[in-house]
Amino acid sequence: MSAQATWLRPCTLILVVLLALTGLNYALGKTNLGGTTIMLSVLAAAAVKVQLIVDHFMGLRHAKLVWRLIMLGWLLLVTGLICVAYLTSVK
Amino acid sequence: MTTSAALSIHNQPGRPPGDLAIWIFIFAELLAFGIFFVAYAFARAHNVELFNASQLHLNRESGAINTLVLIISSYFVVRAVAAIKQGLSVSCMRWLLATIGMGGIFVLIKLAEFREIFSAGISLSTNTFYMFYLSLTLFHFMHVLMGMVILSFVAAKAQRGGYSADSHTGVHTGASYWHMVDLVWIILFPLVYVIR
């Protein structure tokens, strides 16, 4: 390994956060509870995970704003419409 | 200039890593999955009780384990890219093989889940929930297999010393595709297995 290797690389820290958020989502799922709060929490955690992967794993944080906006737009549109559908069904 | 060279965007500031063609492909795939996800959510809005009851029969543990598997595999791909940026072909190849191995674990877990579902007599025509569940997960499953094939070619080239610290667009391209497979699952898992 390179001499530049550190004890905790930035990508390893991102991995830890991603695993923790996955654990959170699983724990919320285990409750078998429904409702707006659970739905929003689970979706928000998933959206944060996607954005972390896009920025830090796919490397788009170094790309021009337009590339990042395409990915962010997709994420916000999809999760937003899912929220609308679920809130509609709650009513 | 060849088409490949014209599309190659490696090391151009501000451009996403990898070949432009793979990014067009990624956006097309994300659009398809996005439409599928939204269609699922609105179909559920009209059949809440059916979807909630059917969802309880899914193996949430295997879905959660597969989420961890794909996230860890994405991390391995990041390490493969980092290795080739330092000119470490063998290390890059090993990280890619580790990624493919994680993909294999995902496939085995998913096959076990499909076997469980199909042996219970469930099919695409059982109800609307299972139509979406099977279509979405099978569609994603095919992408995992395709990603494993792509990374196998990249790993083979890395083993032959086909990439260097200055020239490794292929590694970035394969990595970007694999990350796309991962992030699609990150939405799919809570949507189909968790949210109710």
Coordinates of C-alpha atoms in Angstrom, one line a residue:
Chain A
M1 CA 0.0 0.0 0.0
S2 CA 1.0 3.6 -0.6
A3 CA 2.8 5.6 2.0
Q4 CA -0.1 8.0 1.7
A5 CA -2.5 5.5 3.1
T6 CA -4.0 6.7 6.3
W7 CA -5.8 5.0 9.1
L8 CA -9.2 6.2 8.0
R9 CA -9.5 7.3 4.4
P10 CA -12.3 9.7 3.5
C11 CA -14.0 7.0 1.4
T12 CA -13.9 4.7 4.4
L13 CA -15.6 7.3 6.6
I14 CA -18.3 7.6 3.9
L15 CA -18.7 3.8 4.0
V16 CA -19.2 3.9 7.7
V17 CA -21.9 6.5 7.3
L18 CA -23.6 4.6 4.6
L19 CA -23.6 1.4 6.7
A20 CA -25.0 3.3 9.7
L21 CA -27.8 4.8 7.6
T22 CA -28.6 1.3 6.2
G23 CA -28.8 0.0 9.8
L24 CA -31.2 2.9 10.6
N25 CA -33.5 2.1 7.7
Y26 CA -33.5 -1.6 8.6
A27 CA -34.3 -0.7 12.3
L28 CA -37.2 1.5 11.2
G29 CA -38.5 -1.2 8.9
K30 CA -38.3 -3.8 11.8
T31 CA -40.9 -1.7 13.7
N32 CA -43.4 -2.6 10.9
L33 CA -44.9 0.9 11.5
G34 CA -46.4 3.0 8.9
G35 CA -47.1 6.7 8.8
T36 CA -45.7 9.8 7.4
T37 CA -42.8 10.3 9.9
I38 CA -41.4 6.8 9.3
M39 CA -41.8 7.1 5.5
L40 CA -40.1 10.5 5.4
S41 CA -37.3 9.3 7.7
V42 CA -36.6 6.2 5.6
L43 CA -36.7 8.1 2.3
A44 CA -34.5 10.9 3.6
A45 CA -31.9 8.4 4.8
A46 CA -32.0 6.7 1.4
A47 CA -31.7 10.1 -0.4
V48 CA -28.7 11.1 1.8
K49 CA -27.0 7.7 0.9
V50 CA -27.6 8.2 -2.8
Q51 CA -26.1 11.7 -2.7
L52 CA -23.1 10.5 -0.7
I53 CA -22.4 7.8 -3.3
V54 CA -22.9 10.3 -6.2
D55 CA -20.5 12.9 -4.7
H56 CA -17.9 10.7 -3.0
F57 CA -17.9 7.3 -4.7
M58 CA -18.9 8.3 -8.3
G59 CA -16.7 11.4 -8.0
L60 CA -19.3 13.9 -9.2
R61 CA -18.4 16.4 -6.5
H62 CA -15.5 17.4 -8.8
A63 CA -17.7 17.6 -11.9
K64 CA -19.4 20.7 -13.3
L65 CA -22.6 21.9 -11.6
V66 CA -24.8 20.7 -14.5
W67 CA -23.8 17.1 -14.1
R68 CA -24.4 17.3 -10.3
L69 CA -27.8 19.0 -11.0
I70 CA -28.9 16.2 -13.3
M71 CA -28.3 13.6 -10.6
L72 CA -29.7 15.7 -7.8
G73 CA -32.7 16.5 -10.0
W74 CA -33.4 12.8 -10.6
L75 CA -33.1 12.1 -6.9
L76 CA -35.4 14.9 -5.8
L77 CA -37.9 14.2 -8.5
V78 CA -38.1 10.5 -7.7
T79 CA -38.2 10.8 -3.9
G80 CA -40.5 13.8 -4.1
L81 CA -43.0 11.9 -6.3
I82 CA -42.8 8.9 -4.0
C83 CA -43.6 11.1 -1.1
V84 CA -46.6 12.6 -2.9
A85 CA -47.9 9.1 -3.7
Y86 CA -47.5 8.0 -0.1
L87 CA -49.1 11.1 1.3
T88 CA -52.0 10.7 -1.1
S89 CA -52.5 7.2 0.1
V90 CA -52.4 8.1 3.7
K91 CA -55.4 10.4 3.1
Chain B
M1 CA -10.4 11.1 -34.2
T2 CA -12.2 7.8 -33.4
T3 CA -15.6 7.8 -31.8
S4 CA -14.1 6.3 -28.7
A5 CA -11.5 9.0 -28.5
A6 CA -14.1 11.7 -29.1
L7 CA -16.3 10.4 -26.3
S8 CA -13.4 9.8 -23.9
I9 CA -13.6 12.4 -21.2
H10 CA -11.1 11.1 -18.8
N11 CA -9.1 13.8 -17.0
Q12 CA -11.1 16.6 -18.5
P13 CA -11.8 19.1 -15.7
G14 CA -15.4 19.4 -14.7
R15 CA -16.5 16.2 -16.5
P16 CA -17.7 13.1 -14.6
P17 CA -15.1 10.3 -14.5
G18 CA -15.2 7.6 -17.2
D19 CA -16.5 7.6 -20.7
L20 CA -19.3 9.9 -21.8
A21 CA -21.2 7.0 -23.3
I22 CA -21.5 5.2 -19.9
W23 CA -23.0 8.4 -18.4
I24 CA -25.6 8.6 -21.1
F25 CA -26.4 5.0 -20.4
I26 CA -26.5 5.7 -16.6
F27 CA -28.9 8.6 -17.0
A28 CA -31.1 6.4 -19.3
E29 CA -31.1 3.6 -16.7
L30 CA -31.9 6.0 -13.9
L31 CA -34.8 7.4 -15.9
A32 CA -36.2 3.9 -16.4
F33 CA -35.8 2.9 -12.8
G34 CA -37.2 6.3 -11.6
I35 CA -40.4 5.8 -13.7
F36 CA -40.7 2.3 -12.3
F37 CA -40.3 3.6 -8.7
V38 CA -42.9 6.3 -9.1
A39 CA -45.3 3.9 -10.8
Y40 CA -44.9 1.5 -7.9
A41 CA -45.6 4.3 -5.4
F42 CA -48.8 5.5 -7.2
A43 CA -50.0 1.9 -7.7
R44 CA -49.6 1.4 -4.0
A45 CA -51.6 4.5 -3.3
H46 CA -54.6 2.8 -4.8
N47 CA -54.0 -0.6 -3.1
V48 CA -52.5 0.3 0.3
E49 CA -53.8 -2.7 2.2
L50 CA -52.8 -5.2 -0.5
F51 CA -49.3 -3.8 -0.7
N52 CA -48.8 -3.7 3.0
A53 CA -50.0 -7.2 3.5
S54 CA -47.9 -8.6 0.6
Q55 CA -44.8 -6.7 1.8
L56 CA -44.9 -8.5 5.1
H57 CA -44.1 -11.8 3.3
L58 CA -40.8 -10.4 1.8
N59 CA -37.6 -11.4 3.4
R60 CA -36.5 -8.0 4.7
E61 CA -33.3 -9.5 6.2
S62 CA -32.0 -10.6 2.9
G63 CA -32.9 -7.3 1.4
A64 CA -31.0 -5.5 4.1
I65 CA -28.0 -7.8 3.8
N66 CA -27.9 -7.2 0.1
T67 CA -27.9 -3.5 0.7
L68 CA -24.8 -3.8 2.9
V69 CA -23.2 -6.1 0.3
L70 CA -23.7 -3.6 -2.5
I71 CA -22.5 -0.6 -0.4
I72 CA -19.4 -2.5 0.5
S73 CA -18.9 -3.5 -3.1
S74 CA -19.1 0.1 -4.1
Y75 CA -16.4 0.9 -1.6
F76 CA -14.2 -1.8 -3.1
V77 CA -14.6 -0.2 -6.5
V78 CA -13.6 3.1 -5.1
R79 CA -10.4 1.4 -3.8
A80 CA -9.8 -0.1 -7.2
V81 CA -10.0 3.3 -8.8
A82 CA -7.7 4.8 -6.1
A83 CA -5.2 1.9 -6.7
I84 CA -5.0 2.4 -10.5
K85 CA -4.6 6.2 -10.0
Q86 CA -1.3 5.2 -8.2
G87 CA -0.4 2.9 -11.0
L88 CA -1.1 -0.2 -8.9
S89 CA -2.6 -2.6 -11.5
V90 CA -2.4 -5.7 -9.4
S91 CA -4.0 -4.0 -6.4
C92 CA -6.7 -2.6 -8.7
M93 CA -7.4 -6.0 -10.1
R94 CA -7.7 -7.5 -6.6
W95 CA -10.2 -4.8 -5.5
L96 CA -12.2 -5.4 -8.7
L97 CA -12.3 -9.2 -8.0
A98 CA -13.4 -8.4 -4.4
T99 CA -16.2 -6.3 -5.9
I100 CA -17.2 -9.1 -8.3
G101 CA -17.2 -11.4 -5.3
M102 CA -19.6 -9.2 -3.5
G103 CA -21.8 -9.1 -6.6
G104 CA -21.7 -12.9 -6.5
I105 CA -22.9 -12.8 -2.9
F106 CA -25.8 -10.5 -3.9
V107 CA -26.7 -12.8 -6.7
L108 CA -26.8 -15.9 -4.4
I109 CA -28.9 -14.1 -1.8
K110 CA -31.3 -12.8 -4.4
L111 CA -31.6 -16.3 -6.1
A112 CA -32.4 -17.8 -2.7
E113 CA -35.1 -15.1 -2.2
F114 CA -36.5 -15.7 -5.7
R115 CA -36.6 -19.4 -5.0
E116 CA -38.5 -18.8 -1.8
I117 CA -41.0 -16.6 -3.6
F118 CA -41.5 -18.9 -6.6
S119 CA -41.7 -22.0 -4.4
A120 CA -44.6 -20.4 -2.6
G121 CA -46.5 -20.3 -5.9
I122 CA -46.0 -16.5 -6.3
S123 CA -45.6 -15.1 -9.8
L124 CA -46.0 -11.9 -11.7
S125 CA -49.7 -12.4 -12.0
T126 CA -50.3 -13.1 -8.3
N127 CA -51.2 -9.5 -7.5
T128 CA -50.1 -5.9 -8.3
F129 CA -47.6 -5.8 -5.5
Y130 CA -45.8 -8.9 -6.6
M131 CA -45.9 -7.8 -10.3
F132 CA -43.9 -4.7 -9.2
Y133 CA -41.7 -6.5 -6.7
L134 CA -40.6 -9.2 -9.2
S135 CA -40.3 -6.9 -12.2
L136 CA -38.2 -4.3 -10.2
T137 CA -36.0 -6.8 -8.5
L138 CA -35.5 -8.9 -11.6
F139 CA -34.7 -5.8 -13.7
H140 CA -32.1 -4.7 -11.1
F141 CA -30.8 -8.3 -10.8
M142 CA -30.0 -8.2 -14.6
H143 CA -28.1 -5.0 -14.0
V144 CA -26.0 -6.6 -11.3
L145 CA -25.1 -9.5 -13.6
M146 CA -24.2 -7.0 -16.3
G147 CA -22.1 -5.0 -13.9
M148 CA -20.2 -8.2 -12.9
V149 CA -19.5 -8.9 -16.6
I150 CA -18.3 -5.3 -17.2
L151 CA -16.0 -5.4 -14.1
S152 CA -14.7 -8.8 -15.1
F153 CA -13.5 -7.4 -18.4
V154 CA -12.0 -4.4 -16.6
A155 CA -10.2 -6.7 -14.1
A156 CA -8.8 -8.9 -16.9
K157 CA -7.4 -5.8 -18.6
A158 CA -6.0 -4.6 -15.3
Q159 CA -4.3 -7.9 -14.8
R160 CA -2.7 -7.6 -18.2
G161 CA -1.4 -4.2 -17.2
G162 CA -3.7 -2.5 -19.6
Y163 CA -4.3 0.5 -17.3
S164 CA -1.8 2.9 -15.8
A165 CA -1.9 5.9 -13.5
D166 CA -2.2 8.2 -16.5
S167 CA -4.7 6.1 -18.6
H168 CA -7.5 4.3 -16.8
T169 CA -10.8 5.5 -18.3
G170 CA -12.0 1.9 -18.5
V171 CA -11.7 1.5 -14.7
H172 CA -13.7 4.7 -14.1
T173 CA -16.3 3.6 -16.6
G174 CA -16.9 0.2 -15.0
A175 CA -16.9 1.8 -11.5
S176 CA -19.5 4.4 -12.5
Y177 CA -21.8 1.7 -13.8
W178 CA -21.4 -0.3 -10.6
H179 CA -22.1 2.7 -8.4
M180 CA -25.3 3.2 -10.4
V181 CA -26.4 -0.3 -9.7
D182 CA -25.8 0.3 -6.0
L183 CA -27.6 3.6 -5.8
V184 CA -30.7 2.2 -7.6
W185 CA -30.9 -0.6 -5.0
I186 CA -30.5 2.0 -2.2
I187 CA -33.9 3.5 -3.3
L188 CA -35.4 0.2 -4.2
F189 CA -34.8 -1.5 -0.8
P190 CA -36.7 1.0 1.4
L191 CA -39.4 1.6 -1.2
V192 CA -40.3 -2.1 -1.7
Y193 CA -39.2 -3.7 1.5
V194 CA -39.5 -1.1 4.2
I195 CA -41.9 1.8 3.7
R196 CA -45.5 1.0 4.4

